[in-house]
PDB file of C-alpha atoms in Angstrom:
ATOM      1  CA  UNK A   9       3.363 -28.907-165.690  1.00 90.00           C
ATOM      2  CA  UNK A  10       4.746 -32.271-164.512  1.00 95.00           C
ATOM      3  CA  UNK A  11       1.316 -33.894-164.366  1.00 92.00           C
ATOM      4  CA  UNK A  12       1.386 -37.085-162.271  1.00 90.00           C
ATOM      5  CA  UNK A  13       4.805 -36.258-160.798  1.00 98.00           C
ATOM      6  CA  UNK A  14       5.286 -36.106-157.032  1.00 97.00           C
ATOM      7  CA  UNK A  15       6.762 -32.897-155.638  1.00 97.00           C
ATOM      8  CA  UNK A  16       8.633 -33.391-152.364  1.00 96.00           C
ATOM      9  CA  UNK A  17      11.533 -32.216-150.260  1.00 97.00           C
ATOM     10  CA  UNK A  18      14.166 -34.895-149.797  1.00 98.00           C
ATOM     11  CA  UNK A  19      17.456 -35.007-147.945  1.00 96.00           C
ATOM     12  CA  UNK A  20      20.697 -34.885-149.878  1.00 97.00           C
ATOM     13  CA  UNK A  21      24.100 -35.397-148.311  1.00 97.00           C
ATOM     14  CA  UNK A  22      24.276 -31.898-146.829  1.00 95.00           C
ATOM     15  CA  UNK A  23      21.260 -30.041-148.178  1.00 98.00           C
ATOM     16  CA  UNK A  24      17.538 -30.527-148.498  1.00 98.00           C
ATOM     17  CA  UNK A  25      16.458 -30.746-152.133  1.00 98.00           C
ATOM     18  CA  UNK A  26      13.153 -29.928-153.749  1.00 98.00           C
ATOM     19  CA  UNK A  27      12.515 -32.749-156.205  1.00 98.00           C
ATOM     20  CA  UNK A  28       9.891 -33.938-158.664  1.00 98.00           C
ATOM     21  CA  UNK A  29       9.820 -37.586-159.609  1.00 98.00           C
ATOM     22  CA  UNK A  30       7.492 -39.900-161.444  1.00 98.00           C
ATOM     23  CA  UNK A  31       7.166 -42.872-163.748  1.00 98.00           C
ATOM     24  CA  UNK A  32       8.360 -46.449-163.623  1.00 96.00           C
ATOM     25  CA  UNK A  33      11.182 -48.332-165.248  1.00 96.00           C
ATOM     26  CA  UNK A  34      14.913 -47.530-165.464  1.00 97.00           C
ATOM     27  CA  UNK A  35      15.802 -44.448-163.439  1.00 98.00           C
ATOM     28  CA  UNK A  36      17.037 -41.189-164.972  1.00 98.00           C
ATOM     29  CA  UNK A  37      18.342 -38.177-163.030  1.00 98.00           C
ATOM     30  CA  UNK A  38      17.973 -34.795-164.795  1.00 99.00           C
ATOM     31  CA  UNK A  39      20.171 -31.913-163.553  1.00 99.00           C
ATOM     32  CA  UNK A  40      19.475 -28.323-164.583  1.00 98.00           C
ATOM     33  CA  UNK A  41      21.909 -25.488-165.202  1.00 98.00           C
ATOM     34  CA  UNK A  42      22.272 -21.859-164.152  1.00 98.00           C
ATOM     35  CA  UNK A  43      20.030 -20.000-163.362  1.00 98.00           C
ATOM     36  CA  UNK A  44      17.241 -22.524-163.924  1.00 98.00           C
ATOM     37  CA  UNK A  45      15.391 -24.814-161.535  1.00 98.00           C
ATOM     38  CA  UNK A  46      14.244 -28.388-162.120  1.00 98.00           C
ATOM     39  CA  UNK A  47      11.252 -26.896-163.991  1.00 98.00           C
ATOM     40  CA  UNK A  48      13.482 -26.460-167.058  1.00 98.00           C
ATOM     41  CA  UNK A  49      12.797 -30.167-167.761  1.00 98.00           C
ATOM     42  CA  UNK A  50       9.003 -29.848-167.887  1.00 98.00           C
ATOM     43  CA  UNK A  51       8.896 -30.493-171.659  1.00 98.00           C
ATOM     44  CA  UNK A  52      11.292 -33.465-171.411  1.00 98.00           C
ATOM     45  CA  UNK A  53      10.452 -35.353-168.210  1.00 98.00           C
ATOM     46  CA  UNK A  54       6.837 -36.336-169.093  1.00 98.00           C
ATOM     47  CA  UNK A  55       7.964 -37.678-172.474  1.00 98.00           C
ATOM     48  CA  UNK A  56      10.592 -39.828-170.779  1.00 98.00           C
ATOM     49  CA  UNK A  57       8.019 -41.149-168.322  1.00 98.00           C
ATOM     50  CA  UNK A  58       5.727 -41.982-171.251  1.00 97.00           C
ATOM     51  CA  UNK A  59       8.669 -43.865-172.781  1.00 97.00           C
ATOM     52  CA  UNK A  60       8.969 -46.124-169.743  1.00 97.00           C
ATOM     53  CA  UNK A  61      11.477 -44.377-167.477  1.00 98.00           C
ATOM     54  CA  UNK A  62      11.440 -43.249-163.876  1.00 98.00           C
ATOM     55  CA  UNK A  63      12.483 -39.579-163.919  1.00 98.00           C
ATOM     56  CA  UNK A  64      13.934 -37.594-161.004  1.00 98.00           C
ATOM     57  CA  UNK A  65      14.376 -33.804-161.310  1.00 98.00           C
ATOM     58  CA  UNK A  66      15.826 -31.945-158.298  1.00 98.00           C
ATOM     59  CA  UNK A  67      16.730 -28.336-157.731  1.00 98.00           C
ATOM     60  CA  UNK A  68      20.485 -28.473-157.140  1.00 98.00           C
ATOM     61  CA  UNK A  69      21.646 -27.247-153.732  1.00 98.00           C
ATOM     62  CA  UNK A  70      21.527 -23.459-153.658  1.00 98.00           C
ATOM     63  CA  UNK A  71      19.166 -23.270-156.622  1.00 98.00           C
ATOM     64  CA  UNK A  72      15.407 -22.847-156.739  1.00 98.00           C
ATOM     65  CA  UNK A  73      13.792 -23.958-153.500  1.00 98.00           C
ATOM     66  CA  UNK A  74      16.526 -26.325-152.370  1.00 98.00           C
ATOM     67  CA  UNK A  75      18.392 -25.299-149.228  1.00 98.00           C
ATOM     68  CA  UNK A  76      21.410 -23.032-149.252  1.00 98.00           C
ATOM     69  CA  UNK A  77      24.103 -24.281-146.846  1.00 98.00           C
ATOM     70  CA  UNK A  78      26.540 -21.743-145.386  1.00 98.00           C
ATOM     71  CA  UNK A  79      29.679 -21.395-147.485  1.00 97.00           C
ATOM     72  CA  UNK A  80      33.363 -21.258-146.528  1.00 97.00           C
ATOM     73  CA  UNK A  81      36.459 -19.499-147.817  1.00 96.00           C
ATOM     74  CA  UNK A  82      37.113 -22.188-150.422  1.00 97.00           C
ATOM     75  CA  UNK A  83      33.410 -22.403-151.414  1.00 98.00           C
ATOM     76  CA  UNK A  84      33.469 -26.172-150.860  1.00 98.00           C
ATOM     77  CA  UNK A  85      29.769 -26.414-149.886  1.00 98.00           C
ATOM     78  CA  UNK A  86      29.014 -25.382-153.489  1.00 98.00           C
ATOM     79  CA  UNK A  87      31.554 -27.650-155.156  1.00 98.00           C
ATOM     80  CA  UNK A  88      30.276 -30.067-157.758  1.00 98.00           C
ATOM     81  CA  UNK A  89      31.488 -32.868-155.494  1.00 98.00           C
ATOM     82  CA  UNK A  90      29.157 -31.678-152.715  1.00 98.00           C
ATOM     83  CA  UNK A  91      26.278 -31.318-155.175  1.00 98.00           C
ATOM     84  CA  UNK A  92      26.994 -34.784-156.562  1.00 98.00           C
ATOM     85  CA  UNK A  93      26.880 -36.254-153.046  1.00 98.00           C
ATOM     86  CA  UNK A  94      23.436 -34.678-152.641  1.00 98.00           C
ATOM     87  CA  UNK A  95      22.278 -36.323-155.847  1.00 98.00           C
ATOM     88  CA  UNK A  96      23.617 -39.725-154.865  1.00 98.00           C
ATOM     89  CA  UNK A  97      21.905 -39.542-151.467  1.00 98.00           C
ATOM     90  CA  UNK A  98      18.678 -38.411-153.154  1.00 98.00           C
ATOM     91  CA  UNK A  99      18.637 -41.277-155.625  1.00 98.00           C
ATOM     92  CA  UNK A 100      19.478 -43.890-153.011  1.00 98.00           C
ATOM     93  CA  UNK A 101      16.789 -42.460-150.751  1.00 97.00           C
ATOM     94  CA  UNK A 102      14.318 -42.979-153.598  1.00 98.00           C
ATOM     95  CA  UNK A 103      15.508 -46.565-154.016  1.00 97.00           C
ATOM     96  CA  UNK A 104      17.678 -46.128-157.127  1.00 98.00           C
ATOM     97  CA  UNK A 105      21.113 -47.704-156.740  1.00 97.00           C
ATOM     98  CA  UNK A 106      22.049 -47.352-160.420  1.00 97.00           C
ATOM     99  CA  UNK A 107      20.707 -44.795-162.896  1.00 97.00           C
ATOM    100  CA  UNK A 108      21.406 -42.692-165.969  1.00 98.00           C
ATOM    101  CA  UNK A 109      22.299 -39.019-165.517  1.00 98.00           C
ATOM    102  CA  UNK A 110      21.663 -36.053-167.821  1.00 98.00           C
ATOM    103  CA  UNK A 111      23.098 -32.635-166.968  1.00 98.00           C
ATOM    104  CA  UNK A 112      22.931 -29.263-168.676  1.00 98.00           C
ATOM    105  CA  UNK A 113      25.393 -26.402-168.128  1.00 98.00           C
ATOM    106  CA  UNK A 114      26.309 -26.322-164.399  1.00 98.00           C
ATOM    107  CA  UNK A 115      24.281 -29.495-163.969  1.00 98.00           C
ATOM    108  CA  UNK A 116      26.563 -31.178-166.504  1.00 98.00           C
ATOM    109  CA  UNK A 117      29.533 -30.527-164.202  1.00 98.00           C
ATOM    110  CA  UNK A 118      27.616 -32.102-161.308  1.00 98.00           C
ATOM    111  CA  UNK A 119      26.659 -35.052-163.501  1.00 98.00           C
ATOM    112  CA  UNK A 120      30.258 -35.620-164.584  1.00 98.00           C
ATOM    113  CA  UNK A 121      31.552 -35.337-161.010  1.00 98.00           C
ATOM    114  CA  UNK A 122      28.893 -37.812-159.822  1.00 98.00           C
ATOM    115  CA  UNK A 123      30.002 -40.247-162.527  1.00 98.00           C
ATOM    116  CA  UNK A 124      33.713 -39.865-161.722  1.00 98.00           C
ATOM    117  CA  UNK A 125      33.295 -40.098-157.962  1.00 98.00           C
ATOM    118  CA  UNK A 126      30.653 -42.860-157.930  1.00 98.00           C
ATOM    119  CA  UNK A 127      31.067 -44.996-161.066  1.00 97.00           C
ATOM    120  CA  UNK A 128      29.109 -47.837-159.503  1.00 97.00           C
ATOM    121  CA  UNK A 129      25.974 -45.667-159.451  1.00 98.00           C
ATOM    122  CA  UNK A 130      25.866 -44.265-163.001  1.00 97.00           C
ATOM    123  CA  UNK A 131      24.889 -46.468-165.939  1.00 96.00           C
ATOM    124  CA  UNK A 132      25.145 -43.767-168.639  1.00 97.00           C
ATOM    125  CA  UNK A 133      26.044 -40.072-168.712  1.00 98.00           C
ATOM    126  CA  UNK A 134      24.745 -37.328-171.017  1.00 98.00           C
ATOM    127  CA  UNK A 135      26.185 -33.815-170.883  1.00 98.00           C
ATOM    128  CA  UNK A 136      24.575 -30.867-172.663  1.00 98.00           C
ATOM    129  CA  UNK A 137      26.562 -27.802-173.723  1.00 98.00           C
ATOM    130  CA  UNK A 138      29.601 -28.447-171.544  1.00 98.00           C
ATOM    131  CA  UNK A 139      33.187 -29.610-171.402  1.00 97.00           C
ATOM    132  CA  UNK A 140      34.873 -30.370-168.058  1.00 97.00           C
ATOM    133  CA  UNK A 141      35.544 -27.270-165.963  1.00 96.00           C
ATOM    134  CA  UNK A 142      39.253 -28.036-165.873  1.00 94.00           C
ATOM    135  CA  UNK A 143      39.346 -28.293-169.668  1.00 95.00           C
ATOM    136  CA  UNK A 144      37.470 -25.011-170.125  1.00 96.00           C
ATOM    137  CA  UNK A 145      39.871 -23.135-167.859  1.00 95.00           C
ATOM    138  CA  UNK A 146      43.005 -24.734-169.310  1.00 93.00           C
ATOM    139  CA  UNK A 147      41.868 -23.670-172.788  1.00 93.00           C
ATOM    140  CA  UNK A 148      40.747 -20.218-171.699  1.00 94.00           C
ATOM    141  CA  UNK A 149      41.837 -17.498-174.140  1.00 93.00           C
ATOM    142  CA  UNK A 150      40.602 -14.051-175.163  1.00 94.00           C
ATOM    143  CA  UNK A 151      37.684 -15.556-177.113  1.00 93.00           C
ATOM    144  CA  UNK A 152      36.549 -17.568-174.090  1.00 94.00           C
ATOM    145  CA  UNK A 153      36.973 -14.592-171.757  1.00 93.00           C
ATOM    146  CA  UNK A 154      34.915 -12.362-174.058  1.00 93.00           C
ATOM    147  CA  UNK A 155      32.094 -14.892-174.487  1.00 92.00           C
ATOM    148  CA  UNK A 156      32.070 -16.409-170.992  1.00 94.00           C
ATOM    149  CA  UNK A 157      33.096 -13.390-168.944  1.00 95.00           C
ATOM    150  CA  UNK A 158      30.235 -14.119-166.556  1.00 95.00           C
ATOM    151  CA  UNK A 159      32.306 -17.015-165.120  1.00 96.00           C
ATOM    152  CA  UNK A 160      34.799 -14.504-163.788  1.00 96.00           C
ATOM    153  CA  UNK A 161      32.244 -11.864-162.863  1.00 96.00           C
ATOM    154  CA  UNK A 162      30.145 -14.306-160.832  1.00 97.00           C
ATOM    155  CA  UNK A 163      33.209 -16.081-159.481  1.00 97.00           C
ATOM    156  CA  UNK A 164      35.244 -13.158-158.155  1.00 93.00           C
ATOM    157  CA  UNK A 165      35.130 -12.324-154.444  1.00 92.00           C
ATOM    158  CA  UNK A 166      36.553  -8.801-154.078  1.00 90.00           C
ATOM    159  CA  UNK A 167      33.509  -7.060-155.574  1.00 91.00           C
ATOM    160  CA  UNK A 168      30.545  -9.350-155.221  1.00 94.00           C
ATOM    161  CA  UNK A 169      28.291  -9.795-158.224  1.00 97.00           C
ATOM    162  CA  UNK A 170      25.207 -10.255-156.058  1.00 97.00           C
ATOM    163  CA  UNK A 171      24.645  -6.528-155.557  1.00 96.00           C
ATOM    164  CA  UNK A 172      24.476  -5.864-159.299  1.00 96.00           C
ATOM    165  CA  UNK A 173      22.252  -8.870-160.052  1.00 97.00           C
ATOM    166  CA  UNK A 174      19.838  -8.196-157.187  1.00 97.00           C
ATOM    167  CA  UNK A 175      19.291  -4.638-158.398  1.00 97.00           C
ATOM    168  CA  UNK A 176      17.346  -6.003-161.413  1.00 97.00           C
ATOM    169  CA  UNK A 177      17.398  -9.813-161.709  1.00 97.00           C
ATOM    170  CA  UNK A 178      15.118  -9.970-164.735  1.00 94.00           C
ATOM    171  CA  UNK A 179      17.275  -7.532-166.693  1.00 94.00           C
ATOM    172  CA  UNK A 180      20.341  -9.594-165.842  1.00 95.00           C
ATOM    173  CA  UNK A 181      18.981 -13.035-166.741  1.00 94.00           C
ATOM    174  CA  UNK A 182      16.547 -12.101-169.555  1.00 91.00           C
ATOM    175  CA  UNK A 183      14.536 -15.324-169.877  1.00 95.00           C
ATOM    176  CA  UNK A 184      10.923 -15.102-171.110  1.00 95.00           C
ATOM    177  CA  UNK A 185       7.685 -17.038-170.539  1.00 96.00           C
ATOM    178  CA  UNK A 186       7.537 -17.751-174.253  1.00 94.00           C
ATOM    179  CA  UNK A 187      10.911 -19.462-174.134  1.00 94.00           C
ATOM    180  CA  UNK A 188      10.415 -21.398-170.926  1.00 96.00           C
ATOM    181  CA  UNK A 189       6.649 -21.871-170.600  1.00 96.00           C
ATOM    182  CA  UNK A 190       4.572 -19.795-168.194  1.00 96.00           C
ATOM    183  CA  UNK A 191       4.776 -22.058-165.139  1.00 97.00           C
ATOM    184  CA  UNK A 192       8.468 -22.815-165.509  1.00 97.00           C
ATOM    185  CA  UNK A 193       9.136 -19.104-165.950  1.00 98.00           C
ATOM    186  CA  UNK A 194       7.324 -18.229-162.722  1.00 98.00           C
ATOM    187  CA  UNK A 195       9.333 -20.850-160.853  1.00 98.00           C
ATOM    188  CA  UNK A 196      12.573 -19.439-162.264  1.00 98.00           C
ATOM    189  CA  UNK A 197      11.429 -15.866-161.596  1.00 98.00           C
ATOM    190  CA  UNK A 198      10.813 -16.604-157.918  1.00 98.00           C
ATOM    191  CA  UNK A 199      14.306 -18.079-157.687  1.00 98.00           C
ATOM    192  CA  UNK A 200      16.190 -15.175-159.256  1.00 98.00           C
ATOM    193  CA  UNK A 201      14.358 -12.678-157.017  1.00 98.00           C
ATOM    194  CA  UNK A 202      15.614 -14.476-153.898  1.00 98.00           C
ATOM    195  CA  UNK A 203      18.937 -12.901-152.796  1.00 98.00           C
ATOM    196  CA  UNK A 204      19.912 -16.118-151.003  1.00 98.00           C
ATOM    197  CA  UNK A 205      19.547 -18.046-154.255  1.00 98.00           C
ATOM    198  CA  UNK A 206      21.555 -15.460-156.192  1.00 98.00           C
ATOM    199  CA  UNK A 207      24.326 -15.700-153.594  1.00 98.00           C
ATOM    200  CA  UNK A 208      24.326 -19.502-153.766  1.00 98.00           C
ATOM    201  CA  UNK A 209      24.475 -19.443-157.565  1.00 98.00           C
ATOM    202  CA  UNK A 210      27.507 -17.145-157.403  1.00 98.00           C
ATOM    203  CA  UNK A 211      29.081 -19.551-154.912  1.00 98.00           C
ATOM    204  CA  UNK A 212      28.653 -22.286-157.515  1.00 98.00           C
ATOM    205  CA  UNK A 213      30.839 -20.253-159.893  1.00 98.00           C
ATOM    206  CA  UNK A 214      33.369 -19.410-157.183  1.00 98.00           C
ATOM    207  CA  UNK A 215      33.742 -23.105-156.473  1.00 98.00           C
ATOM    208  CA  UNK A 216      34.125 -23.693-160.211  1.00 98.00           C
ATOM    209  CA  UNK A 217      37.170 -21.439-160.475  1.00 97.00           C
ATOM    210  CA  UNK A 218      38.881 -23.077-157.500  1.00 97.00           C
ATOM    211  CA  UNK A 219      37.989 -26.337-155.847  1.00 98.00           C
ATOM    212  CA  UNK A 220      36.138 -27.805-158.858  1.00 98.00           C
ATOM    213  CA  UNK A 221      39.040 -27.110-161.155  1.00 98.00           C
ATOM    214  CA  UNK A 222      41.315 -28.730-158.595  1.00 97.00           C
ATOM    215  CA  UNK A 223      39.200 -31.877-158.587  1.00 98.00           C
ATOM    216  CA  UNK A 224      39.244 -32.064-162.406  1.00 97.00           C
ATOM    217  CA  UNK A 225      42.994 -31.503-162.538  1.00 96.00           C
ATOM    218  CA  UNK A 226      43.580 -34.199-159.925  1.00 97.00           C
ATOM    219  CA  UNK A 227      41.538 -36.647-161.998  1.00 97.00           C
ATOM    220  CA  UNK A 228      43.571 -35.839-165.094  1.00 94.00           C
ATOM    221  CA  UNK A 229      46.866 -36.362-163.259  1.00 95.00           C
ATOM    222  CA  UNK A 230      45.738 -39.685-161.855  1.00 96.00           C
ATOM    223  CA  UNK A 231      44.231 -40.955-165.104  1.00 95.00           C
ATOM    224  CA  UNK A 232      40.748 -41.204-163.605  1.00 96.00           C
ATOM    225  CA  UNK A 233      38.155 -41.384-166.380  1.00 96.00           C
ATOM    226  CA  UNK A 234      34.445 -41.822-167.001  1.00 97.00           C
ATOM    227  CA  UNK A 235      33.793 -45.541-167.125  1.00 94.00           C
ATOM    228  CA  UNK A 236      30.252 -45.642-168.499  1.00 95.00           C
ATOM    229  CA  UNK A 237      28.846 -44.735-171.948  1.00 96.00           C
ATOM    230  CA  UNK A 238      29.067 -40.980-172.489  1.00 97.00           C
ATOM    231  CA  UNK A 239      26.869 -38.882-174.759  1.00 98.00           C
ATOM    232  CA  UNK A 240      27.773 -35.246-175.467  1.00 98.00           C
ATOM    233  CA  UNK A 241      25.193 -32.968-177.094  1.00 98.00           C
ATOM    234  CA  UNK A 242      25.352 -29.263-177.844  1.00 98.00           C
ATOM    235  CA  UNK A 243      23.084 -26.565-179.266  1.00 98.00           C
ATOM    236  CA  UNK A 244      23.810 -25.351-182.792  1.00 97.00           C
ATOM    237  CA  UNK A 245      23.075 -21.768-181.756  1.00 95.00           C
ATOM    238  CA  UNK A 246      25.574 -21.800-178.911  1.00 93.00           C
ATOM    239  CA  UNK A 247      29.357 -21.445-179.138  1.00 93.00           C
ATOM    240  CA  UNK A 248      30.757 -24.864-178.227  1.00 96.00           C
ATOM    241  CA  UNK A 249      32.453 -25.619-181.601  1.00 95.00           C
ATOM    242  CA  UNK A 250      33.683 -22.029-181.856  1.00 95.00           C
ATOM    243  CA  UNK A 251      35.445 -22.397-178.519  1.00 95.00           C
ATOM    244  CA  UNK A 252      36.600 -26.028-178.681  1.00 95.00           C
ATOM    245  CA  UNK A 253      36.520 -27.181-182.289  1.00 95.00           C
ATOM    246  CA  UNK A 254      35.620 -30.886-182.144  1.00 96.00           C
ATOM    247  CA  UNK A 255      33.660 -31.006-178.877  1.00 97.00           C
ATOM    248  CA  UNK A 256      33.814 -34.803-178.734  1.00 97.00           C
ATOM    249  CA  UNK A 257      37.586 -34.614-178.998  1.00 96.00           C
ATOM    250  CA  UNK A 258      37.714 -32.673-175.731  1.00 96.00           C
ATOM    251  CA  UNK A 259      35.857 -35.480-173.982  1.00 97.00           C
ATOM    252  CA  UNK A 260      37.932 -38.344-175.435  1.00 96.00           C
ATOM    253  CA  UNK A 261      40.619 -37.901-172.797  1.00 93.00           C
ATOM    254  CA  UNK A 262      37.908 -38.325-170.154  1.00 96.00           C
ATOM    255  CA  UNK A 263      36.118 -41.382-171.511  1.00 95.00           C
ATOM    256  CA  UNK A 264      37.069 -45.028-171.003  1.00 87.00           C
ATOM    257  CA  UNK A 265      33.921 -46.360-172.620  1.00 80.00           C
ATOM    258  CA  UNK A 266      31.725 -45.577-175.596  1.00 88.00           C
ATOM    259  CA  UNK A 267      31.599 -41.886-176.565  1.00 95.00           C
ATOM    260  CA  UNK A 268      29.009 -40.437-178.930  1.00 96.00           C
ATOM    261  CA  UNK A 269      27.067 -37.254-179.566  1.00 97.00           C
ATOM    262  CA  UNK A 270      26.607 -34.288-181.824  1.00 97.00           C
ATOM    263  CA  UNK A 271      24.732 -31.016-182.308  1.00 98.00           C
ATOM    264  CA  UNK A 272      21.022 -30.399-181.830  1.00 98.00           C
ATOM    265  CA  UNK A 273      19.321 -27.560-183.698  1.00 97.00           C
ATOM    266  CA  UNK A 274      18.500 -25.264-180.803  1.00 97.00           C
ATOM    267  CA  UNK A 275      19.361 -22.195-178.824  1.00 95.00           C
ATOM    268  CA  UNK A 276      21.386 -22.897-175.649  1.00 94.00           C
ATOM    269  CA  UNK A 277      18.593 -24.268-173.419  1.00 96.00           C
ATOM    270  CA  UNK A 278      17.947 -27.465-175.388  1.00 98.00           C
ATOM    271  CA  UNK A 279      15.407 -28.904-172.938  1.00 98.00           C
ATOM    272  CA  UNK A 280      13.206 -25.846-173.431  1.00 98.00           C
ATOM    273  CA  UNK A 281      13.888 -25.110-177.107  1.00 97.00           C
ATOM    274  CA  UNK A 282      14.143 -28.591-178.677  1.00 98.00           C
ATOM    275  CA  UNK A 283      12.636 -31.118-176.240  1.00 98.00           C
ATOM    276  CA  UNK A 284      11.503 -33.598-178.887  1.00 98.00           C
ATOM    277  CA  UNK A 285      14.964 -33.801-180.455  1.00 98.00           C
ATOM    278  CA  UNK A 286      16.569 -34.177-177.032  1.00 98.00           C
ATOM    279  CA  UNK A 287      14.202 -36.951-175.940  1.00 98.00           C
ATOM    280  CA  UNK A 288      14.819 -38.781-179.218  1.00 98.00           C
ATOM    281  CA  UNK A 289      18.599 -38.567-178.797  1.00 98.00           C
ATOM    282  CA  UNK A 290      18.420 -39.745-175.191  1.00 98.00           C
ATOM    283  CA  UNK A 291      16.173 -42.684-175.974  1.00 98.00           C
ATOM    284  CA  UNK A 292      18.397 -43.822-178.838  1.00 97.00           C
ATOM    285  CA  UNK A 293      21.507 -43.528-176.669  1.00 97.00           C
ATOM    286  CA  UNK A 294      20.014 -45.516-173.818  1.00 96.00           C
ATOM    287  CA  UNK A 295      18.540 -48.136-176.156  1.00 94.00           C
ATOM    288  CA  UNK A 296      21.829 -48.668-177.950  1.00 92.00           C
ATOM    289  CA  UNK A 297      23.977 -48.787-174.826  1.00 90.00           C
ATOM    290  CA  UNK A 298      21.554 -51.193-173.153  1.00 86.00           C
ATOM    291  CA  UNK A 299      21.805 -53.511-176.151  1.00 82.00           C
ATOM    292  CA  UNK A 300      25.537 -53.321-176.757  1.00 72.00           C
ATOM    293  CA  UNK A 301      27.339 -52.144-173.617  1.00 67.00           C
ATOM    294  CA  UNK A 302      30.220 -52.189-172.858  1.00 52.00           C
ATOM    295  CA  UNK A 303      31.286 -51.768-176.502  1.00 45.00           C
ATOM    296  CA  UNK A 304      28.305 -50.330-178.307  1.00 39.00           C
ATOM    297  CA  UNK A 305      27.845 -50.361-182.062  1.00 34.00           C
ATOM    298  CA  UNK A 306      27.030 -47.244-184.066  1.00 32.00           C
ATOM    299  CA  UNK A 307      23.954 -45.314-182.886  1.00 31.00           C
ATOM    300  CA  UNK A 308      21.980 -43.867-185.824  1.00 29.00           C
ATOM    301  CA  UNK A 309      22.740 -40.204-186.366  1.00 34.00           C
ATOM    302  CA  UNK A 310      25.464 -40.109-183.729  1.00 37.00           C
ATOM    303  CA  UNK A 311      29.204 -40.423-183.818  1.00 34.00           C
ATOM    304  CA  UNK A 312      30.918 -43.287-182.067  1.00 34.00           C
ATOM    305  CA  UNK A 313      34.326 -43.365-180.445  1.00 33.00           C
TER     306      UNK A 313
END
């Protein structure tokens, strides 16, 4: 797994991150979701390196073997802004001043926040299976609450979710070695059996319901938008269209540049279930935007703004 990648601990802005990186060429930052670690990318990262990219895969703060800073009453240490600052410091520490970012699930929120807060650093953004946190909560209805009830279970503070999860983490999360790959599964399994990691992951959701939503809402009020090419991809066997209809339409109010994307035949963890299709979509997106930015032409098989 991750042959010829370096595995190190690097300083973020307020946390120490475990990170794998390798390759040469344009830099790409890959950000995992909940409850994964950077190992979720093990079927994607080597293919990108073989395609001529430098690839950086960290454990987000609080996740995996990255450090878990103390929290506060507003859960700001686990805000996507704090996580994005870690990522920016990591990439600059590795010598990458400008780079593409790909984020899945919770990592997509970090990727979007990094792009909004530091537009000079991000050349292209890809989000997988996500709409902005503020959009999700503004559109929240009974269907969303029934399907995504874990947001509110993990995010509440009166009766902490950690006690229930820690009683049987594998029953709660239900991933398998067959789905993830044996080595990636063992990395994930170690993480979910660490009570400090479980607590930090819950803090991520608590921040999402409060401070992160506040940051998204402030951006919407001020007209702040994503200024680089934006690709939005989602798994066919997830519920994004059921919840939001035209997923690209949700992102149009957030994009000032070229917007494209579409579904990928997969269950929710695209990097594990459909890595070849994901790599192909990423390469085409980056190739097209490099050739045509800032106003790209149609990318084969994808929908343009």
